[in-house]
Amino acid sequence: MKRIGYILLYLCLGGVALFQVFPIIWLFLFSLKDNREIFAGSPFALPSELRWENYVKVWEGGIGTYFWNSIWITAVAIILTVLFASMVTFAITRMKWKLSKLVLGLFMVGLMIPIHSAIIPLFSMFLNVDLIDNPWSIVITYTAYNLPITIMILLGFYYTLPREIEEAAIMDGCSIHRMFFKIILPMTAPVMSTTVIINMIYNWNEFVFVNTFISSDAYKTLTVGIQNFIGQYMTDWGAIGATLIISVLPILLAFIFFSNKVVEGISASAVKG
Amino acid sequence: MKGKKAITKLVILLFSLVFVLAACSDDDASSDGDSKVIKFMHLWPEGSSKTHYEIVNGIIEDFETDNPGVKVDLEVLSNEQYKDKIQVLSTSDELPDVGMTWAAGYLEPYVNGNKFATLDDLLEGDLADSFVAGTAEAYALDGKTYGLPLELNIATIFYNKAIFEEYGLEAPETLEELEQVIETLNDNGVAPIALGNKDRWTGSLWYMYLADRIGGSDVLTKAIDRSGSFEDPALVQAAEEVQNLVEMDAFVKGFNGLADEEAKSMFMNEQAAMYLIATWDLPNYTTNEDVPQEFRDSVGYFHFPTVDGKGDMNSFVGGPGVGLFVAEDSDVKEEAKDFVSFFVQEWGEKSVTEAGVIPATKLDANSLELPQMYVDVLNDLNSASNLTLFADVQMSPDAAQVHLDMIQAIFGNEVTPEEFTKAHEDALSAEE
Amino acid sequence: MKSSDKRKGLILTSGRSFSISNDMGLNEMNKVMSNKWVITLYVLPALLLIAVLVFIPLILTGYYGLMDWDGVGEMNFIGLENYITAIQDMKFWDSAWHSFLLAIFSTISLVIYLAISLILASKIKGADFLRKIYLIPMLLSSVAIAQLWIKVFNPTNGMLNHILMVLGVENPPAWLADTSIVLFAIFVPILWQYAGFYILIYYAALKNIPESIIEAARIDGASPLQIAYRIKLPLIMGIVKVTIVLAVVGSLKYFDLIYVMTGGGPNGASEVMASYMYKLAFSSKDFGYGSAIGFLLLVITLIVTIVIRKITASKEEIQY
């Protein structure tokens, strides 16, 4: 009886997994086809010939610079976001001050602004401080726009941290900064990895800001590289597929790395708990 | 106390940032030192439009050689992104010195906002008499020209001759014949017409042609420029004809949810027999090596048929595509104008022989080695009695959206022809 | 480094049973934890960033909403006219209704994600592997996701209709062209894309529950189902509430897939607030009105969020 239940359970989970994994398989097949096959054939039909030239085309399109820009902009923005968000969350959940609720409210409102109504004001602001066509405008925009969601996710975890830890640290004469960096941050490593993954996905795939604030090829990121293959009347979908596959690889690897960190962190804290 | 100091510093730093951000300072550094830089934005990325892209680069190179001390700084975006970015740039008065624009309705706000420079001096000077009649005029407002067209397209119905032959069909010359063709194809399980009406301007082509044939070549133009009315019986009847066609399953299944690109691929994979599109698609049916030769050979085109014996088959829907503008507040306006003039002259012949674009400048078709279909189209253009600009381009952006939404609604049988024309009339008269 | 590690270990091992009873310690604690300078230092960088980069644009959006502006020429102040027009604009309310529907569906689907996470977190084999696979759609950019689903839904060549026809459905619908289905058809990929996101968060939250608590319940004879419902669920309620807010806010301002897959069509049948705003500002060049819609979107989202916070807060009181 129990066995049948398990089989059913795995069938369900496996079914869901299949449903979730198929885009990557599809995308890979897609990246080896030409427009005719992509539009007319079944999505899972094998390409009639393997068009690796799609990848060559993409690579020759100068994707290397875009690649590097994507990596460093994503990384710096993640570090800033997660650090600032942790600090704010710490101050809001663990420290006592009158305006904490209000400040939290402000961050939550930040979650609600639609991107397209923000870009025009942002553009004119960056223009005034000469940050247009400067990758730092992208970094700080990513940081600011991901702070709210990062704080929201951290919040729930910070509330569950036992107070005794802080009490003990302070009794020990530990300074508050030391406590934050040496005790609190390591303890929240699992949830931090979760927010790193989420930030990474958002930053890596972000498109509207880069497109609007950056004009030099030297500062563009991978998502903009896709634009190269979208034409006025015709679009080279095979090449877009290849770009997408190339661009998803690093994030896939980083994701596997960080999600192992989640588990590591969890088992470590579970032992402690 | 140490913490206090650090915070004070931080606050000062960040607040000064806020102040700088809020302060308005307009300084434009288009010319650095003695070399002048022309900022140029276009929408032909290397990946998808390689030949266009290379022609542009060649022109820039030649221009820079001819004009030492002037440099052209290039930014390339894809169509949609280009439009979005131009919109953002214009709010901050940051338009590139030279860029691309569309005709009529699209450029109206820019002209009213005094963003584009007039180019009449070029038309009277170097470029005198070099454009096909009616093309540069599409970029004129109140008698002044603000853009110079690069392409010229007309819409025709492309059809698959092999499929037609198989069922003993001939290219129709009247709507009745077209309807018979549709019936025969439907009876044999072949989708008659590929239409991707998610993009809406595609369906607009059908409506425009029907209006042209039923009410004469100026009925729509008059309704839009307000010398006529959109409640003209011919415009109502055109909408009825659209619904008739939909009723008899003339278009592929689910056309209102298909992008033009999907519809095109159905035609190109021989899943549909006909496809109404403009001549920018010619390379697919002539020179594009990625398309199988067999298919290219089987494609022909015919003019939109007449309706009830009315209409002139040499009247076309079409018009210039993109054109070049020069920004009014450019610091290098003279150089920019020179560049535009140079560009237009070089573009003409190269664009048709290399990229398969029909340019808006006059061409001597006989002196060029061109595929037969190009020669035919160029001849059609020469004998055209009228060219009606795409409706969504003619209208102001606001009215164009109403038109496009209504097109989807009439094709989807969600409004009656009367409601359809009334919505147009309301939108257009609101702007008078 | 080393000494602090040691200290940390010490605290952690003794943490559970450690408590402060004397007033001296408590005062000390309160003093440290309400140090204004420290609070300022911790909050200010982030606060300034969002003040400048989020709140100024937000206020400007509201301000542009008071203007008659095509985004190109001169701005003309017209007071509340745009807002009044918006309130009477049926297209806007239709799009708002569609956004609400998406919010409702997203919230309901959280239950499924939660159930999957509970199963994954209950130490079954391969849970970690499955969890990674579930996040894959989220890793891909919306451009790719949209293209995939456009192909799935294609009425003639699409996978879905192929399957339906094999199953004997004679005339399967044209999913994205039919005004009565399109909205629901397009919800599927959106919910599907975000599944991994919520599973990721729930899984992390569930794994954060100390093993000892669950162990204790198990010794008391609680069944896995009871443990999930009575113990795990209440313990991660805080995070569940957060995800409800995220799902609702995210849905109300949702744009990406809808814009690429249908452009809000046919004839507005899948228009949502954000796509309507975008169309007005960027296609119709009615930037003033578009901004007004953008600002209303924000106000509506704010109100809904406050309501949700109120509802979930009162639930909490009942539970404990």
Short mmCIF file of N, CA and C in Angstrom, two decimals, chain B residues 192-300:
data_model
loop_
_atom_site.label_atom_id
_atom_site.label_comp_id
_atom_site.label_asym_id
_atom_site.label_seq_id
_atom_site.Cartn_x
_atom_site.Cartn_y
_atom_site.Cartn_z
N PRO B 192 -6.41 28.73 -47.20
CA PRO B 192 -6.25 29.66 -48.32
C PRO B 192 -5.23 30.77 -48.06
N ILE B 193 -5.45 31.56 -46.98
CA ILE B 193 -4.64 32.76 -46.82
C ILE B 193 -3.94 32.77 -45.47
N ALA B 194 -2.64 32.99 -45.50
CA ALA B 194 -1.89 33.14 -44.26
C ALA B 194 -2.04 34.58 -43.77
N LEU B 195 -2.45 34.72 -42.52
CA LEU B 195 -2.60 36.06 -41.95
C LEU B 195 -2.20 36.02 -40.48
N GLY B 196 -1.27 36.86 -40.10
CA GLY B 196 -0.86 36.95 -38.69
C GLY B 196 -1.40 38.24 -38.12
N ASN B 197 -2.63 38.18 -37.62
CA ASN B 197 -3.29 39.43 -37.23
C ASN B 197 -3.05 39.80 -35.77
N LYS B 198 -2.13 39.10 -35.10
CA LYS B 198 -1.73 39.57 -33.78
C LYS B 198 -1.03 40.92 -33.94
N ASP B 199 -0.32 41.04 -35.07
CA ASP B 199 0.39 42.29 -35.33
C ASP B 199 -0.51 43.40 -35.88
N ARG B 200 -1.70 43.06 -36.25
CA ARG B 200 -2.78 43.99 -36.59
C ARG B 200 -2.60 44.80 -37.87
N TRP B 201 -1.41 45.31 -38.14
CA TRP B 201 -1.25 46.05 -39.39
C TRP B 201 -1.43 45.11 -40.57
N THR B 202 -1.24 43.81 -40.34
CA THR B 202 -1.41 42.82 -41.40
C THR B 202 -2.87 42.75 -41.85
N GLY B 203 -3.78 42.74 -40.90
CA GLY B 203 -5.20 42.73 -41.24
C GLY B 203 -5.60 44.06 -41.84
N SER B 204 -4.93 45.11 -41.38
CA SER B 204 -5.22 46.44 -41.89
C SER B 204 -5.00 46.51 -43.41
N LEU B 205 -3.98 45.78 -43.89
CA LEU B 205 -3.73 45.76 -45.35
C LEU B 205 -4.95 45.27 -46.09
N TRP B 206 -5.57 44.21 -45.59
CA TRP B 206 -6.77 43.66 -46.25
C TRP B 206 -7.89 44.69 -46.27
N TYR B 207 -8.09 45.29 -45.10
CA TYR B 207 -9.17 46.27 -45.02
C TYR B 207 -8.90 47.45 -45.95
N MET B 208 -7.66 47.92 -45.95
CA MET B 208 -7.33 49.08 -46.77
C MET B 208 -7.57 48.81 -48.25
N TYR B 209 -7.15 47.62 -48.70
CA TYR B 209 -7.35 47.30 -50.11
C TYR B 209 -8.84 47.22 -50.45
N LEU B 210 -9.61 46.59 -49.59
CA LEU B 210 -11.05 46.50 -49.86
C LEU B 210 -11.66 47.89 -49.95
N ALA B 211 -11.23 48.77 -49.01
CA ALA B 211 -11.76 50.14 -49.03
C ALA B 211 -11.36 50.85 -50.32
N ASP B 212 -10.12 50.64 -50.72
CA ASP B 212 -9.61 51.26 -51.93
C ASP B 212 -10.41 50.82 -53.16
N ARG B 213 -10.67 49.52 -53.25
CA ARG B 213 -11.38 49.01 -54.42
C ARG B 213 -12.85 49.44 -54.40
N ILE B 214 -13.46 49.43 -53.24
CA ILE B 214 -14.89 49.75 -53.17
C ILE B 214 -15.14 51.25 -53.28
N GLY B 215 -14.35 52.03 -52.55
CA GLY B 215 -14.69 53.46 -52.47
C GLY B 215 -13.74 54.35 -53.24
N GLY B 216 -12.82 53.76 -53.98
CA GLY B 216 -11.87 54.61 -54.70
C GLY B 216 -10.63 54.85 -53.88
N SER B 217 -9.57 55.27 -54.59
CA SER B 217 -8.26 55.27 -53.95
C SER B 217 -8.09 56.36 -52.89
N ASP B 218 -9.03 57.31 -52.80
CA ASP B 218 -8.80 58.37 -51.81
C ASP B 218 -9.79 58.35 -50.66
N VAL B 219 -10.69 57.36 -50.65
CA VAL B 219 -11.74 57.40 -49.63
C VAL B 219 -11.15 57.29 -48.22
N LEU B 220 -10.16 56.43 -48.05
CA LEU B 220 -9.57 56.23 -46.73
C LEU B 220 -8.70 57.43 -46.34
N THR B 221 -7.90 57.88 -47.29
CA THR B 221 -7.04 59.03 -47.02
C THR B 221 -7.87 60.24 -46.62
N LYS B 222 -8.98 60.43 -47.32
CA LYS B 222 -9.85 61.57 -46.99
C LYS B 222 -10.46 61.43 -45.61
N ALA B 223 -10.86 60.19 -45.28
CA ALA B 223 -11.45 59.98 -43.96
C ALA B 223 -10.42 60.30 -42.88
N ILE B 224 -9.16 59.98 -43.16
CA ILE B 224 -8.13 60.20 -42.15
C ILE B 224 -7.73 61.67 -42.07
N ASP B 225 -7.62 62.33 -43.25
CA ASP B 225 -7.22 63.74 -43.16
C ASP B 225 -8.43 64.65 -42.91
N ARG B 226 -9.57 64.06 -42.65
CA ARG B 226 -10.79 64.74 -42.24
C ARG B 226 -11.45 65.56 -43.33
N SER B 227 -11.02 65.41 -44.58
CA SER B 227 -11.80 66.06 -45.64
C SER B 227 -12.97 65.16 -46.00
N GLY B 228 -12.94 63.93 -45.51
CA GLY B 228 -14.08 63.03 -45.68
C GLY B 228 -14.50 62.49 -44.33
N SER B 229 -15.28 61.42 -44.35
CA SER B 229 -15.73 60.87 -43.08
C SER B 229 -15.49 59.37 -43.08
N PHE B 230 -15.24 58.82 -41.90
CA PHE B 230 -15.04 57.38 -41.81
C PHE B 230 -16.37 56.63 -41.86
N GLU B 231 -17.46 57.39 -41.83
CA GLU B 231 -18.74 56.71 -41.90
C GLU B 231 -19.24 56.62 -43.34
N ASP B 232 -18.35 56.87 -44.27
CA ASP B 232 -18.63 56.68 -45.69
C ASP B 232 -19.12 55.25 -45.93
N PRO B 233 -20.20 55.08 -46.72
CA PRO B 233 -20.74 53.72 -46.94
C PRO B 233 -19.68 52.75 -47.49
N ALA B 234 -18.74 53.25 -48.26
CA ALA B 234 -17.72 52.36 -48.81
C ALA B 234 -16.86 51.76 -47.71
N LEU B 235 -16.59 52.56 -46.68
CA LEU B 235 -15.76 52.07 -45.59
C LEU B 235 -16.52 51.05 -44.74
N VAL B 236 -17.84 51.24 -44.66
CA VAL B 236 -18.66 50.25 -43.95
C VAL B 236 -18.69 48.95 -44.76
N GLN B 237 -18.85 49.11 -46.06
CA GLN B 237 -18.93 47.92 -46.91
C GLN B 237 -17.61 47.13 -46.89
N ALA B 238 -16.49 47.87 -46.85
CA ALA B 238 -15.20 47.19 -46.80
C ALA B 238 -15.11 46.32 -45.54
N ALA B 239 -15.63 46.86 -44.44
CA ALA B 239 -15.62 46.08 -43.20
C ALA B 239 -16.52 44.86 -43.33
N GLU B 240 -17.65 45.02 -44.04
CA GLU B 240 -18.53 43.87 -44.26
C GLU B 240 -17.81 42.79 -45.06
N GLU B 241 -17.07 43.24 -46.09
CA GLU B 241 -16.35 42.27 -46.92
C GLU B 241 -15.30 41.51 -46.10
N VAL B 242 -14.66 42.23 -45.17
CA VAL B 242 -13.70 41.56 -44.29
C VAL B 242 -14.40 40.44 -43.55
N GLN B 243 -15.58 40.77 -43.02
CA GLN B 243 -16.28 39.75 -42.25
C GLN B 243 -16.76 38.60 -43.13
N ASN B 244 -17.11 38.93 -44.38
CA ASN B 244 -17.46 37.84 -45.30
C ASN B 244 -16.31 36.88 -45.48
N LEU B 245 -15.14 37.46 -45.69
CA LEU B 245 -13.95 36.61 -45.89
C LEU B 245 -13.70 35.75 -44.66
N VAL B 246 -13.81 36.36 -43.49
CA VAL B 246 -13.61 35.60 -42.26
C VAL B 246 -14.65 34.48 -42.17
N GLU B 247 -15.89 34.86 -42.51
CA GLU B 247 -17.00 33.91 -42.46
C GLU B 247 -16.72 32.67 -43.31
N MET B 248 -16.13 32.89 -44.48
CA MET B 248 -15.90 31.74 -45.36
C MET B 248 -14.53 31.09 -45.12
N ASP B 249 -13.96 31.34 -43.94
CA ASP B 249 -12.70 30.70 -43.56
C ASP B 249 -11.57 30.98 -44.55
N ALA B 250 -11.48 32.22 -44.97
CA ALA B 250 -10.42 32.56 -45.92
C ALA B 250 -9.05 32.52 -45.26
N PHE B 251 -9.00 32.80 -43.97
CA PHE B 251 -7.70 32.95 -43.30
C PHE B 251 -7.38 31.72 -42.45
N VAL B 252 -6.10 31.54 -42.21
CA VAL B 252 -5.67 30.38 -41.43
C VAL B 252 -6.29 30.40 -40.04
N LYS B 253 -6.38 29.24 -39.46
CA LYS B 253 -7.00 29.11 -38.14
C LYS B 253 -6.25 29.93 -37.08
N GLY B 254 -7.03 30.63 -36.27
CA GLY B 254 -6.43 31.35 -35.16
C GLY B 254 -5.59 32.55 -35.57
N PHE B 255 -5.94 33.14 -36.72
CA PHE B 255 -5.09 34.22 -37.25
C PHE B 255 -4.97 35.39 -36.29
N ASN B 256 -6.00 35.62 -35.46
CA ASN B 256 -5.94 36.77 -34.56
C ASN B 256 -4.91 36.58 -33.44
N GLY B 257 -4.44 35.35 -33.27
CA GLY B 257 -3.43 35.10 -32.24
C GLY B 257 -2.06 34.82 -32.83
N LEU B 258 -1.96 34.88 -34.14
CA LEU B 258 -0.68 34.58 -34.79
C LEU B 258 0.09 35.84 -35.12
N ALA B 259 1.40 35.78 -34.93
CA ALA B 259 2.25 36.88 -35.36
C ALA B 259 2.44 36.77 -36.87
N ASP B 260 2.77 37.90 -37.48
CA ASP B 260 3.00 37.89 -38.92
C ASP B 260 4.06 36.86 -39.28
N GLU B 261 5.05 36.75 -38.43
CA GLU B 261 6.14 35.83 -38.69
C GLU B 261 5.65 34.37 -38.76
N GLU B 262 4.72 34.03 -37.88
CA GLU B 262 4.17 32.68 -37.91
C GLU B 262 3.36 32.45 -39.18
N ALA B 263 2.59 33.48 -39.55
CA ALA B 263 1.79 33.36 -40.77
C ALA B 263 2.70 33.20 -41.98
N LYS B 264 3.75 34.01 -42.01
CA LYS B 264 4.71 33.95 -43.11
C LYS B 264 5.27 32.53 -43.23
N SER B 265 5.62 31.96 -42.09
CA SER B 265 6.24 30.64 -42.15
C SER B 265 5.23 29.60 -42.64
N MET B 266 3.94 29.83 -42.38
CA MET B 266 2.95 28.89 -42.92
C MET B 266 2.91 28.97 -44.44
N PHE B 267 3.01 30.19 -44.93
CA PHE B 267 3.03 30.36 -46.38
C PHE B 267 4.30 29.73 -46.95
N MET B 268 5.40 29.96 -46.28
CA MET B 268 6.68 29.48 -46.80
C MET B 268 6.85 27.98 -46.64
N ASN B 269 6.06 27.39 -45.75
CA ASN B 269 6.10 25.93 -45.64
C ASN B 269 4.96 25.30 -46.42
N GLU B 270 4.38 26.07 -47.30
CA GLU B 270 3.32 25.60 -48.19
C GLU B 270 2.11 25.08 -47.44
N GLN B 271 1.87 25.65 -46.28
CA GLN B 271 0.68 25.28 -45.52
C GLN B 271 -0.47 26.23 -45.83
N ALA B 272 -0.19 27.30 -46.52
CA ALA B 272 -1.24 28.23 -46.93
C ALA B 272 -0.89 28.70 -48.33
N ALA B 273 -1.92 29.01 -49.11
CA ALA B 273 -1.68 29.25 -50.53
C ALA B 273 -1.40 30.71 -50.86
N MET B 274 -1.91 31.63 -50.03
CA MET B 274 -1.74 33.05 -50.35
C MET B 274 -1.30 33.83 -49.13
N TYR B 275 -0.73 34.98 -49.38
CA TYR B 275 -0.18 35.78 -48.28
C TYR B 275 -0.05 37.21 -48.77
N LEU B 276 -0.78 38.10 -48.11
CA LEU B 276 -0.71 39.52 -48.50
C LEU B 276 0.35 40.21 -47.66
N ILE B 277 1.39 40.64 -48.32
CA ILE B 277 2.48 41.30 -47.58
C ILE B 277 3.15 42.31 -48.50
N ALA B 278 3.94 43.18 -47.91
CA ALA B 278 4.60 44.19 -48.73
C ALA B 278 5.90 43.65 -49.32
N THR B 279 6.44 44.41 -50.26
CA THR B 279 7.57 43.90 -51.04
C THR B 279 8.88 43.81 -50.28
N TRP B 280 8.91 44.17 -48.99
CA TRP B 280 10.14 43.94 -48.23
C TRP B 280 10.43 42.43 -48.12
N ASP B 281 9.40 41.65 -48.43
CA ASP B 281 9.56 40.20 -48.36
C ASP B 281 10.14 39.59 -49.64
N LEU B 282 10.33 40.41 -50.65
CA LEU B 282 10.81 39.89 -51.94
C LEU B 282 12.04 38.98 -51.84
N PRO B 283 13.05 39.32 -51.03
CA PRO B 283 14.23 38.44 -51.00
C PRO B 283 13.88 36.99 -50.68
N ASN B 284 12.86 36.79 -49.83
CA ASN B 284 12.46 35.42 -49.48
C ASN B 284 11.98 34.63 -50.69
N TYR B 285 11.48 35.33 -51.69
CA TYR B 285 10.91 34.63 -52.84
C TYR B 285 11.83 34.72 -54.06
N THR B 286 13.00 35.36 -53.87
CA THR B 286 13.91 35.48 -55.01
C THR B 286 15.33 35.05 -54.66
N THR B 287 15.99 35.86 -53.82
CA THR B 287 17.43 35.66 -53.68
C THR B 287 17.87 34.93 -52.41
N ASN B 288 17.00 34.86 -51.42
CA ASN B 288 17.41 34.30 -50.13
C ASN B 288 17.78 32.82 -50.25
N GLU B 289 19.08 32.52 -50.07
CA GLU B 289 19.57 31.16 -50.26
C GLU B 289 19.06 30.20 -49.18
N ASP B 290 18.62 30.74 -48.05
CA ASP B 290 18.14 29.86 -46.97
C ASP B 290 16.78 29.26 -47.30
N VAL B 291 16.11 29.85 -48.27
CA VAL B 291 14.80 29.34 -48.66
C VAL B 291 15.00 28.39 -49.85
N PRO B 292 14.40 27.19 -49.81
CA PRO B 292 14.62 26.23 -50.89
C PRO B 292 14.27 26.82 -52.26
N GLN B 293 15.12 26.55 -53.22
CA GLN B 293 14.94 27.05 -54.59
C GLN B 293 13.56 26.69 -55.12
N GLU B 294 13.16 25.46 -54.87
CA GLU B 294 11.88 24.96 -55.39
C GLU B 294 10.72 25.85 -54.95
N PHE B 295 10.77 26.24 -53.69
CA PHE B 295 9.70 27.09 -53.19
C PHE B 295 9.76 28.48 -53.82
N ARG B 296 10.96 29.03 -53.87
CA ARG B 296 11.11 30.37 -54.44
C ARG B 296 10.57 30.40 -55.88
N ASP B 297 10.85 29.33 -56.62
CA ASP B 297 10.39 29.28 -58.00
C ASP B 297 8.87 29.20 -58.10
N SER B 298 8.23 28.69 -57.04
CA SER B 298 6.79 28.48 -57.16
C SER B 298 5.99 29.69 -56.68
N VAL B 299 6.66 30.75 -56.27
CA VAL B 299 5.92 31.90 -55.77
C VAL B 299 5.70 32.94 -56.86
N GLY B 300 4.48 33.39 -56.95
CA GLY B 300 4.17 34.49 -57.85
C GLY B 300 3.37 35.52 -57.06
#
